[in-house]
């Protein structure tokens, strides 16, 4: 006699809905509706079916469910740099929120490369994801318009598109928080280490600094600005260039991200100087490694995990057809460590 799959011992095959129904003492259709969350099922029956499913090790076939519902149960996330701890934190927040909803998340890193980003979007289309969260490398939304599925933007580029749902840090609030803290320490005109001119994050950061400076009657044109890459080496090289400049008094640097700030600390030590005795440094992002530098890095922490989780929630709204288009600004917080000298009781310095 030819054996079917149902005749095999349960431990040697994948449990089916029939196994769940038999163990719970209900029909196959009742078990299926209970697992699908149907409201018509009594609570006592639902609990019995769920207990039976757990006991036999049954998992729903999400592919089959997706084919019936038109949903794949998968989302996409395209971030610019998975090696940057901040973006890794964003990804973790998105993964955790997706897992709570029993949804899979495919994570891609564009490495700030538009060609890679386009390739990732094509891959997500082929995977038939239900939607995607994207930090666009450029300002162009052409590729996303072609995406043909719900999407939510994150990152600085997203602020330019008011009619698209997006989530990100409140850069204005964050920069003001940092500058106010510097002023409280006696640093009225910090030197800035920012990203390359091609990056919108640089513009957002400098615009916020300019507005705050004007409010405090400080001429923003007098602030020294040094460009660099958003990396350890970028911050190190930018700091070395700053240290080569003639200067008077204590030097204070506000770096546009923590990686650059830590690289700047490396350059200070390389030149035989000390932080914060000779050079004060303020970072921006709040990555965990800032707690382990010497001295500990004072920084403005962005809510990376919260951004990732909120972006997933916004994408769920897009998928369900109930979007609230516009920017969600998430506040940042100060982490005060030991990388800033307190000059507040000394005569005001002519430079940072």
PDB file of C-alpha atoms in Angstrom, residues 22-318:
ATOM      1  CA  UNK A  22      -7.504  16.618  15.325  1.00  0.00           C
ATOM      2  CA  UNK A  23      -5.586  17.604  18.457  1.00  0.00           C
ATOM      3  CA  UNK A  24      -7.988  20.470  19.227  1.00  0.00           C
ATOM      4  CA  UNK A  25     -11.069  18.356  18.486  1.00  0.00           C
ATOM      5  CA  UNK A  26     -12.452  20.728  15.851  1.00  0.00           C
ATOM      6  CA  UNK A  27     -12.958  20.684  12.101  1.00  0.00           C
ATOM      7  CA  UNK A  28     -10.211  21.655   9.678  1.00  0.00           C
ATOM      8  CA  UNK A  29     -12.104  24.821   8.653  1.00  0.00           C
ATOM      9  CA  UNK A  30     -12.639  25.847  12.287  1.00  0.00           C
ATOM     10  CA  UNK A  31      -8.923  25.394  13.011  1.00  0.00           C
ATOM     11  CA  UNK A  32      -8.006  27.458   9.933  1.00  0.00           C
ATOM     12  CA  UNK A  33     -10.390  30.285  10.870  1.00  0.00           C
ATOM     13  CA  UNK A  34      -9.135  30.308  14.468  1.00  0.00           C
ATOM     14  CA  UNK A  35      -5.517  30.595  13.336  1.00  0.00           C
ATOM     15  CA  UNK A  36      -6.494  33.353  10.906  1.00  0.00           C
ATOM     16  CA  UNK A  37      -8.006  35.377  13.757  1.00  0.00           C
ATOM     17  CA  UNK A  38     -11.619  35.182  12.616  1.00  0.00           C
ATOM     18  CA  UNK A  39     -13.929  37.029  15.028  1.00  0.00           C
ATOM     19  CA  UNK A  40     -16.662  34.390  14.715  1.00  0.00           C
ATOM     20  CA  UNK A  41     -14.585  31.838  16.656  1.00  0.00           C
ATOM     21  CA  UNK A  42     -15.254  31.515  20.382  1.00  0.00           C
ATOM     22  CA  UNK A  43     -12.359  32.527  22.631  1.00  0.00           C
ATOM     23  CA  UNK A  44     -12.290  29.076  24.269  1.00  0.00           C
ATOM     24  CA  UNK A  45     -12.072  27.392  20.854  1.00  0.00           C
ATOM     25  CA  UNK A  46      -9.405  29.780  19.640  1.00  0.00           C
ATOM     26  CA  UNK A  47      -7.251  29.149  22.715  1.00  0.00           C
ATOM     27  CA  UNK A  48      -7.630  25.377  22.254  1.00  0.00           C
ATOM     28  CA  UNK A  49      -6.582  25.614  18.591  1.00  0.00           C
ATOM     29  CA  UNK A  50      -3.609  27.863  19.364  1.00  0.00           C
ATOM     30  CA  UNK A  51      -2.469  25.457  22.093  1.00  0.00           C
ATOM     31  CA  UNK A  52      -2.797  22.537  19.684  1.00  0.00           C
ATOM     32  CA  UNK A  53      -0.808  24.367  16.994  1.00  0.00           C
ATOM     33  CA  UNK A  54       1.982  25.036  19.470  1.00  0.00           C
ATOM     34  CA  UNK A  55       1.939  21.449  20.714  1.00  0.00           C
ATOM     35  CA  UNK A  56       2.332  19.895  17.254  1.00  0.00           C
ATOM     36  CA  UNK A  57       4.730  22.600  16.014  1.00  0.00           C
ATOM     37  CA  UNK A  58       2.438  23.893  13.279  1.00  0.00           C
ATOM     38  CA  UNK A  59       3.375  27.049  11.352  1.00  0.00           C
ATOM     39  CA  UNK A  60       1.096  28.700   8.815  1.00  0.00           C
ATOM     40  CA  UNK A  61       2.192  28.544   5.193  1.00  0.00           C
ATOM     41  CA  UNK A  62       2.708  32.270   4.632  1.00  0.00           C
ATOM     42  CA  UNK A  63       3.341  31.792   0.925  1.00  0.00           C
ATOM     43  CA  UNK A  64      -0.064  30.189   0.442  1.00  0.00           C
ATOM     44  CA  UNK A  65      -1.718  32.797   2.659  1.00  0.00           C
ATOM     45  CA  UNK A  66      -0.012  35.525   0.656  1.00  0.00           C
ATOM     46  CA  UNK A  67      -1.223  34.089  -2.639  1.00  0.00           C
ATOM     47  CA  UNK A  68      -4.789  34.158  -1.344  1.00  0.00           C
ATOM     48  CA  UNK A  69      -4.579  37.623   0.222  1.00  0.00           C
ATOM     49  CA  UNK A  70      -2.332  39.338  -2.315  1.00  0.00           C
ATOM     50  CA  UNK A  71       0.242  39.956   0.440  1.00  0.00           C
ATOM     51  CA  UNK A  72       3.672  38.408   0.758  1.00  0.00           C
ATOM     52  CA  UNK A  73       4.193  39.141   4.450  1.00  0.00           C
ATOM     53  CA  UNK A  74       7.530  40.748   3.588  1.00  0.00           C
ATOM     54  CA  UNK A  75       8.789  44.322   3.722  1.00  0.00           C
ATOM     55  CA  UNK A  76      11.997  45.889   2.407  1.00  0.00           C
ATOM     56  CA  UNK A  77      14.440  48.287   4.051  1.00  0.00           C
ATOM     57  CA  UNK A  78      17.145  50.090   2.094  1.00  0.00           C
ATOM     58  CA  UNK A  79      19.623  52.008   4.274  1.00  0.00           C
ATOM     59  CA  UNK A  80      22.772  53.800   3.097  1.00  0.00           C
ATOM     60  CA  UNK A  81      25.436  52.185   5.290  1.00  0.00           C
ATOM     61  CA  UNK A  82      24.907  49.042   7.342  1.00  0.00           C
ATOM     62  CA  UNK A  83      28.416  49.423   8.833  1.00  0.00           C
ATOM     63  CA  UNK A  84      27.466  52.716  10.484  1.00  0.00           C
ATOM     64  CA  UNK A  85      26.140  51.844  13.963  1.00  0.00           C
ATOM     65  CA  UNK A  86      23.385  54.461  13.675  1.00  0.00           C
ATOM     66  CA  UNK A  87      21.904  52.844  10.568  1.00  0.00           C
ATOM     67  CA  UNK A  88      22.337  49.412  12.106  1.00  0.00           C
ATOM     68  CA  UNK A  89      20.259  50.689  15.025  1.00  0.00           C
ATOM     69  CA  UNK A  90      17.561  51.930  12.637  1.00  0.00           C
ATOM     70  CA  UNK A  91      17.506  48.491  11.017  1.00  0.00           C
ATOM     71  CA  UNK A  92      17.212  46.786  14.410  1.00  0.00           C
ATOM     72  CA  UNK A  93      14.234  48.943  15.360  1.00  0.00           C
ATOM     73  CA  UNK A  94      12.533  48.126  12.059  1.00  0.00           C
ATOM     74  CA  UNK A  95      13.271  44.396  12.404  1.00  0.00           C
ATOM     75  CA  UNK A  96      11.877  44.274  15.938  1.00  0.00           C
ATOM     76  CA  UNK A  97       8.648  46.070  14.965  1.00  0.00           C
ATOM     77  CA  UNK A  98       8.177  43.896  11.887  1.00  0.00           C
ATOM     78  CA  UNK A  99       8.722  40.745  13.964  1.00  0.00           C
ATOM     79  CA  UNK A 100       6.000  41.865  16.381  1.00  0.00           C
ATOM     80  CA  UNK A 101       3.605  41.854  13.426  1.00  0.00           C
ATOM     81  CA  UNK A 102       4.914  38.467  12.200  1.00  0.00           C
ATOM     82  CA  UNK A 103       6.317  40.142   9.081  1.00  0.00           C
ATOM     83  CA  UNK A 104       9.703  39.464   7.498  1.00  0.00           C
ATOM     84  CA  UNK A 105      12.046  42.348   6.677  1.00  0.00           C
ATOM     85  CA  UNK A 106      14.624  42.230   3.885  1.00  0.00           C
ATOM     86  CA  UNK A 107      17.491  44.636   4.647  1.00  0.00           C
ATOM     87  CA  UNK A 108      19.761  46.119   1.975  1.00  0.00           C
ATOM     88  CA  UNK A 109      22.671  48.595   2.181  1.00  0.00           C
ATOM     89  CA  UNK A 110      23.152  50.964  -0.759  1.00  0.00           C
ATOM     90  CA  UNK A 111      26.595  52.152   0.417  1.00  0.00           C
ATOM     91  CA  UNK A 112      25.560  55.642  -0.745  1.00  0.00           C
ATOM     92  CA  UNK A 113      25.615  54.320  -4.325  1.00  0.00           C
ATOM     93  CA  UNK A 114      22.589  55.216  -6.540  1.00  0.00           C
ATOM     94  CA  UNK A 115      23.298  52.222  -8.796  1.00  0.00           C
ATOM     95  CA  UNK A 116      23.202  49.820  -5.846  1.00  0.00           C
ATOM     96  CA  UNK A 117      20.062  51.464  -4.551  1.00  0.00           C
ATOM     97  CA  UNK A 118      18.330  50.961  -7.908  1.00  0.00           C
ATOM     98  CA  UNK A 119      19.436  47.323  -7.954  1.00  0.00           C
ATOM     99  CA  UNK A 120      18.050  46.779  -4.444  1.00  0.00           C
ATOM    100  CA  UNK A 121      14.702  48.267  -5.411  1.00  0.00           C
ATOM    101  CA  UNK A 122      14.502  45.925  -8.407  1.00  0.00           C
ATOM    102  CA  UNK A 123      15.268  42.991  -6.094  1.00  0.00           C
ATOM    103  CA  UNK A 124      12.473  44.048  -3.755  1.00  0.00           C
ATOM    104  CA  UNK A 125      10.026  44.232  -6.652  1.00  0.00           C
ATOM    105  CA  UNK A 126      11.016  40.711  -7.723  1.00  0.00           C
ATOM    106  CA  UNK A 127      10.551  39.518  -4.136  1.00  0.00           C
ATOM    107  CA  UNK A 128       6.986  40.922  -4.241  1.00  0.00           C
ATOM    108  CA  UNK A 129       7.351  42.734  -0.931  1.00  0.00           C
ATOM    109  CA  UNK A 130       4.277  44.519   0.366  1.00  0.00           C
ATOM    110  CA  UNK A 131       6.159  47.812   0.713  1.00  0.00           C
ATOM    111  CA  UNK A 132       9.534  49.334   1.480  1.00  0.00           C
ATOM    112  CA  UNK A 133      11.318  51.831   3.719  1.00  0.00           C
ATOM    113  CA  UNK A 134      14.032  53.727   1.869  1.00  0.00           C
ATOM    114  CA  UNK A 135      16.678  56.294   2.688  1.00  0.00           C
ATOM    115  CA  UNK A 136      17.106  57.683  -0.840  1.00  0.00           C
ATOM    116  CA  UNK A 137      20.700  58.324  -1.863  1.00  0.00           C
ATOM    117  CA  UNK A 138      19.653  61.152  -4.161  1.00  0.00           C
ATOM    118  CA  UNK A 139      16.765  63.593  -4.293  1.00  0.00           C
ATOM    119  CA  UNK A 140      15.190  61.872  -7.280  1.00  0.00           C
ATOM    120  CA  UNK A 141      12.047  59.892  -6.584  1.00  0.00           C
ATOM    121  CA  UNK A 142      11.845  58.438 -10.102  1.00  0.00           C
ATOM    122  CA  UNK A 143      12.957  54.975  -9.009  1.00  0.00           C
ATOM    123  CA  UNK A 144      10.520  54.979  -6.110  1.00  0.00           C
ATOM    124  CA  UNK A 145       7.677  56.095  -8.360  1.00  0.00           C
ATOM    125  CA  UNK A 146       8.465  53.102 -10.548  1.00  0.00           C
ATOM    126  CA  UNK A 147       8.494  50.908  -7.450  1.00  0.00           C
ATOM    127  CA  UNK A 148       4.734  50.535  -7.753  1.00  0.00           C
ATOM    128  CA  UNK A 149       4.255  49.618  -4.097  1.00  0.00           C
ATOM    129  CA  UNK A 150       3.722  51.526  -0.833  1.00  0.00           C
ATOM    130  CA  UNK A 151       6.863  53.105   0.587  1.00  0.00           C
ATOM    131  CA  UNK A 152       8.032  55.351   3.414  1.00  0.00           C
ATOM    132  CA  UNK A 153      11.161  57.517   3.382  1.00  0.00           C
ATOM    133  CA  UNK A 154      13.714  57.989   6.145  1.00  0.00           C
ATOM    134  CA  UNK A 155      16.776  60.221   6.414  1.00  0.00           C
ATOM    135  CA  UNK A 156      17.535  63.826   5.505  1.00  0.00           C
ATOM    136  CA  UNK A 157      16.537  63.542   1.839  1.00  0.00           C
ATOM    137  CA  UNK A 158      12.974  62.748   2.849  1.00  0.00           C
ATOM    138  CA  UNK A 159      12.304  66.258   4.171  1.00  0.00           C
ATOM    139  CA  UNK A 160      12.025  67.616   0.632  1.00  0.00           C
ATOM    140  CA  UNK A 161       8.953  65.537  -0.169  1.00  0.00           C
ATOM    141  CA  UNK A 162       6.049  66.815   1.891  1.00  0.00           C
ATOM    142  CA  UNK A 163       3.523  64.619   0.059  1.00  0.00           C
ATOM    143  CA  UNK A 164       5.368  61.407   0.968  1.00  0.00           C
ATOM    144  CA  UNK A 165       5.227  59.735   4.378  1.00  0.00           C
ATOM    145  CA  UNK A 166       8.615  59.942   6.082  1.00  0.00           C
ATOM    146  CA  UNK A 167      10.244  59.520   9.483  1.00  0.00           C
ATOM    147  CA  UNK A 168      13.455  61.041  10.784  1.00  0.00           C
ATOM    148  CA  UNK A 169      15.294  62.933  13.483  1.00  0.00           C
ATOM    149  CA  UNK A 170      14.370  66.533  14.287  1.00  0.00           C
ATOM    150  CA  UNK A 171      17.657  67.985  13.047  1.00  0.00           C
ATOM    151  CA  UNK A 172      16.782  71.568  13.997  1.00  0.00           C
ATOM    152  CA  UNK A 173      15.948  70.547  17.567  1.00  0.00           C
ATOM    153  CA  UNK A 174      19.077  68.385  17.740  1.00  0.00           C
ATOM    154  CA  UNK A 175      21.472  71.050  16.474  1.00  0.00           C
ATOM    155  CA  UNK A 176      19.977  73.676  18.787  1.00  0.00           C
ATOM    156  CA  UNK A 177      20.309  71.255  21.704  1.00  0.00           C
ATOM    157  CA  UNK A 178      23.984  70.749  20.884  1.00  0.00           C
ATOM    158  CA  UNK A 179      24.768  74.422  20.338  1.00  0.00           C
ATOM    159  CA  UNK A 180      22.953  75.480  23.517  1.00  0.00           C
ATOM    160  CA  UNK A 181      25.007  72.941  25.448  1.00  0.00           C
ATOM    161  CA  UNK A 182      28.215  74.275  23.911  1.00  0.00           C
ATOM    162  CA  UNK A 183      27.257  77.831  24.868  1.00  0.00           C
ATOM    163  CA  UNK A 184      26.582  76.681  28.442  1.00  0.00           C
ATOM    164  CA  UNK A 185      30.162  75.386  28.478  1.00  0.00           C
ATOM    165  CA  UNK A 186      31.540  78.657  27.132  1.00  0.00           C
ATOM    166  CA  UNK A 187      31.962  77.586  23.492  1.00  0.00           C
ATOM    167  CA  UNK A 188      30.140  80.319  21.574  1.00  0.00           C
ATOM    168  CA  UNK A 189      31.530  79.793  18.065  1.00  0.00           C
ATOM    169  CA  UNK A 190      32.408  76.132  17.471  1.00  0.00           C
ATOM    170  CA  UNK A 191      34.268  74.883  14.441  1.00  0.00           C
ATOM    171  CA  UNK A 192      32.181  72.479  12.351  1.00  0.00           C
ATOM    172  CA  UNK A 193      33.185  69.204  10.712  1.00  0.00           C
ATOM    173  CA  UNK A 194      30.499  68.302   8.186  1.00  0.00           C
ATOM    174  CA  UNK A 195      29.933  65.913   5.291  1.00  0.00           C
ATOM    175  CA  UNK A 196      30.694  66.436   1.607  1.00  0.00           C
ATOM    176  CA  UNK A 197      28.820  69.094  -0.370  1.00  0.00           C
ATOM    177  CA  UNK A 198      26.974  66.436  -2.361  1.00  0.00           C
ATOM    178  CA  UNK A 199      25.112  65.213   0.713  1.00  0.00           C
ATOM    179  CA  UNK A 200      21.826  66.763   1.802  1.00  0.00           C
ATOM    180  CA  UNK A 201      22.522  65.957   5.454  1.00  0.00           C
ATOM    181  CA  UNK A 202      25.331  68.522   5.305  1.00  0.00           C
ATOM    182  CA  UNK A 203      22.920  71.233   4.130  1.00  0.00           C
ATOM    183  CA  UNK A 204      20.351  70.382   6.809  1.00  0.00           C
ATOM    184  CA  UNK A 205      22.999  70.540   9.523  1.00  0.00           C
ATOM    185  CA  UNK A 206      24.525  73.835   8.354  1.00  0.00           C
ATOM    186  CA  UNK A 207      21.122  75.487   7.879  1.00  0.00           C
ATOM    187  CA  UNK A 208      20.176  74.617  11.455  1.00  0.00           C
ATOM    188  CA  UNK A 209      23.505  75.985  12.730  1.00  0.00           C
ATOM    189  CA  UNK A 210      23.012  79.190  10.749  1.00  0.00           C
ATOM    190  CA  UNK A 211      19.503  79.796  12.111  1.00  0.00           C
ATOM    191  CA  UNK A 212      20.619  79.197  15.678  1.00  0.00           C
ATOM    192  CA  UNK A 213      23.674  81.446  15.290  1.00  0.00           C
ATOM    193  CA  UNK A 214      21.578  84.322  13.999  1.00  0.00           C
ATOM    194  CA  UNK A 215      19.212  83.970  16.967  1.00  0.00           C
ATOM    195  CA  UNK A 216      22.209  84.322  19.288  1.00  0.00           C
ATOM    196  CA  UNK A 217      23.677  87.293  17.386  1.00  0.00           C
ATOM    197  CA  UNK A 218      26.599  85.213  16.119  1.00  0.00           C
ATOM    198  CA  UNK A 219      27.599  85.775  12.498  1.00  0.00           C
ATOM    199  CA  UNK A 220      27.458  82.267  10.945  1.00  0.00           C
ATOM    200  CA  UNK A 221      29.899  83.410   8.244  1.00  0.00           C
ATOM    201  CA  UNK A 222      32.575  83.588  10.930  1.00  0.00           C
ATOM    202  CA  UNK A 223      32.252  79.904  11.793  1.00  0.00           C
ATOM    203  CA  UNK A 224      34.989  77.667  10.411  1.00  0.00           C
ATOM    204  CA  UNK A 225      33.615  74.733   8.380  1.00  0.00           C
ATOM    205  CA  UNK A 226      35.712  71.718   7.381  1.00  0.00           C
ATOM    206  CA  UNK A 227      34.300  69.122   4.984  1.00  0.00           C
ATOM    207  CA  UNK A 228      34.958  65.394   5.264  1.00  0.00           C
ATOM    208  CA  UNK A 229      33.441  61.979   4.725  1.00  0.00           C
ATOM    209  CA  UNK A 230      31.019  60.603   7.318  1.00  0.00           C
ATOM    210  CA  UNK A 231      33.603  58.050   8.493  1.00  0.00           C
ATOM    211  CA  UNK A 232      36.325  57.649  11.122  1.00  0.00           C
ATOM    212  CA  UNK A 233      39.004  58.436   8.558  1.00  0.00           C
ATOM    213  CA  UNK A 234      36.985  61.371   7.226  1.00  0.00           C
ATOM    214  CA  UNK A 235      36.809  62.894  10.710  1.00  0.00           C
ATOM    215  CA  UNK A 236      40.463  62.195  11.382  1.00  0.00           C
ATOM    216  CA  UNK A 237      41.655  63.886   8.188  1.00  0.00           C
ATOM    217  CA  UNK A 238      39.336  66.857   8.691  1.00  0.00           C
ATOM    218  CA  UNK A 239      40.634  67.317  12.240  1.00  0.00           C
ATOM    219  CA  UNK A 240      44.252  67.157  11.071  1.00  0.00           C
ATOM    220  CA  UNK A 241      43.534  69.926   8.576  1.00  0.00           C
ATOM    221  CA  UNK A 242      41.980  72.028  11.315  1.00  0.00           C
ATOM    222  CA  UNK A 243      44.966  71.506  13.588  1.00  0.00           C
ATOM    223  CA  UNK A 244      47.237  72.738  10.797  1.00  0.00           C
ATOM    224  CA  UNK A 245      45.438  76.095  10.809  1.00  0.00           C
ATOM    225  CA  UNK A 246      46.644  78.985  12.960  1.00  0.00           C
ATOM    226  CA  UNK A 247      44.401  79.367  15.982  1.00  0.00           C
ATOM    227  CA  UNK A 248      44.104  81.308  19.200  1.00  0.00           C
ATOM    228  CA  UNK A 249      42.972  79.630  22.393  1.00  0.00           C
ATOM    229  CA  UNK A 250      40.917  76.509  22.947  1.00  0.00           C
ATOM    230  CA  UNK A 251      39.476  74.715  19.903  1.00  0.00           C
ATOM    231  CA  UNK A 252      35.926  73.357  20.037  1.00  0.00           C
ATOM    232  CA  UNK A 253      34.593  71.094  17.259  1.00  0.00           C
ATOM    233  CA  UNK A 254      30.984  70.088  16.567  1.00  0.00           C
ATOM    234  CA  UNK A 255      31.093  67.053  14.235  1.00  0.00           C
ATOM    235  CA  UNK A 256      28.080  66.154  12.100  1.00  0.00           C
ATOM    236  CA  UNK A 257      28.233  62.508  13.158  1.00  0.00           C
ATOM    237  CA  UNK A 258      29.866  60.390  15.850  1.00  0.00           C
ATOM    238  CA  UNK A 259      32.108  58.495  13.458  1.00  0.00           C
ATOM    239  CA  UNK A 260      33.696  61.796  12.409  1.00  0.00           C
ATOM    240  CA  UNK A 261      33.897  62.923  16.038  1.00  0.00           C
ATOM    241  CA  UNK A 262      35.749  59.758  17.089  1.00  0.00           C
ATOM    242  CA  UNK A 263      38.065  60.146  14.095  1.00  0.00           C
ATOM    243  CA  UNK A 264      38.716  63.722  15.251  1.00  0.00           C
ATOM    244  CA  UNK A 265      39.677  62.397  18.704  1.00  0.00           C
ATOM    245  CA  UNK A 266      42.176  60.077  17.018  1.00  0.00           C
ATOM    246  CA  UNK A 267      43.749  63.055  15.212  1.00  0.00           C
ATOM    247  CA  UNK A 268      44.030  65.033  18.452  1.00  0.00           C
ATOM    248  CA  UNK A 269      45.972  62.202  20.096  1.00  0.00           C
ATOM    249  CA  UNK A 270      48.045  61.776  16.946  1.00  0.00           C
ATOM    250  CA  UNK A 271      49.234  65.361  17.293  1.00  0.00           C
ATOM    251  CA  UNK A 272      50.155  64.905  20.937  1.00  0.00           C
ATOM    252  CA  UNK A 273      47.200  66.989  22.167  1.00  0.00           C
ATOM    253  CA  UNK A 274      44.527  66.158  24.711  1.00  0.00           C
ATOM    254  CA  UNK A 275      40.740  66.125  24.661  1.00  0.00           C
ATOM    255  CA  UNK A 276      39.155  68.085  26.248  1.00  0.00           C
ATOM    256  CA  UNK A 277      42.118  70.040  27.708  1.00  0.00           C
ATOM    257  CA  UNK A 278      43.293  71.285  24.300  1.00  0.00           C
ATOM    258  CA  UNK A 279      40.369  70.410  22.020  1.00  0.00           C
ATOM    259  CA  UNK A 280      36.694  69.937  22.880  1.00  0.00           C
ATOM    260  CA  UNK A 281      34.632  67.641  20.648  1.00  0.00           C
ATOM    261  CA  UNK A 282      30.859  67.203  20.362  1.00  0.00           C
ATOM    262  CA  UNK A 283      29.404  64.360  18.284  1.00  0.00           C
ATOM    263  CA  UNK A 284      26.055  63.707  16.652  1.00  0.00           C
ATOM    264  CA  UNK A 285      24.188  60.355  16.427  1.00  0.00           C
ATOM    265  CA  UNK A 286      24.631  58.672  19.816  1.00  0.00           C
ATOM    266  CA  UNK A 287      26.270  55.455  18.595  1.00  0.00           C
ATOM    267  CA  UNK A 288      27.234  53.007  21.394  1.00  0.00           C
ATOM    268  CA  UNK A 289      30.993  53.243  20.763  1.00  0.00           C
ATOM    269  CA  UNK A 290      30.948  56.866  21.934  1.00  0.00           C
ATOM    270  CA  UNK A 291      30.633  55.551  25.489  1.00  0.00           C
ATOM    271  CA  UNK A 292      33.945  53.684  25.196  1.00  0.00           C
ATOM    272  CA  UNK A 293      36.205  56.403  23.786  1.00  0.00           C
ATOM    273  CA  UNK A 294      38.654  58.184  26.062  1.00  0.00           C
ATOM    274  CA  UNK A 295      37.341  60.544  27.136  1.00  0.00           C
ATOM    275  CA  UNK A 296      33.731  59.511  26.633  1.00  0.00           C
ATOM    276  CA  UNK A 297      32.160  61.367  23.715  1.00  0.00           C
ATOM    277  CA  UNK A 298      29.526  63.967  24.498  1.00  0.00           C
ATOM    278  CA  UNK A 299      26.959  63.674  21.716  1.00  0.00           C
ATOM    279  CA  UNK A 300      23.453  64.419  20.511  1.00  0.00           C
ATOM    280  CA  UNK A 301      21.723  61.050  20.238  1.00  0.00           C
ATOM    281  CA  UNK A 302      19.270  60.369  17.430  1.00  0.00           C
ATOM    282  CA  UNK A 303      16.513  57.841  18.231  1.00  0.00           C
ATOM    283  CA  UNK A 304      17.670  55.230  15.699  1.00  0.00           C
ATOM    284  CA  UNK A 305      15.581  52.300  16.880  1.00  0.00           C
ATOM    285  CA  UNK A 306      12.511  54.464  17.333  1.00  0.00           C
ATOM    286  CA  UNK A 307      12.918  55.781  13.783  1.00  0.00           C
ATOM    287  CA  UNK A 308      13.072  52.240  12.418  1.00  0.00           C
ATOM    288  CA  UNK A 309      10.039  51.092  14.395  1.00  0.00           C
ATOM    289  CA  UNK A 310       7.987  54.178  13.541  1.00  0.00           C
ATOM    290  CA  UNK A 311       8.859  53.818   9.856  1.00  0.00           C
ATOM    291  CA  UNK A 312       7.480  50.262   9.872  1.00  0.00           C
ATOM    292  CA  UNK A 313       4.273  51.484  11.525  1.00  0.00           C
ATOM    293  CA  UNK A 314       3.951  54.213   8.894  1.00  0.00           C
ATOM    294  CA  UNK A 315       4.467  51.629   6.164  1.00  0.00           C
ATOM    295  CA  UNK A 316       1.713  49.470   7.650  1.00  0.00           C
ATOM    296  CA  UNK A 317      -0.579  52.514   7.368  1.00  0.00           C
ATOM    297  CA  UNK A 318       0.453  52.972   3.729  1.00  0.00           C
TER     298      UNK A 318
END
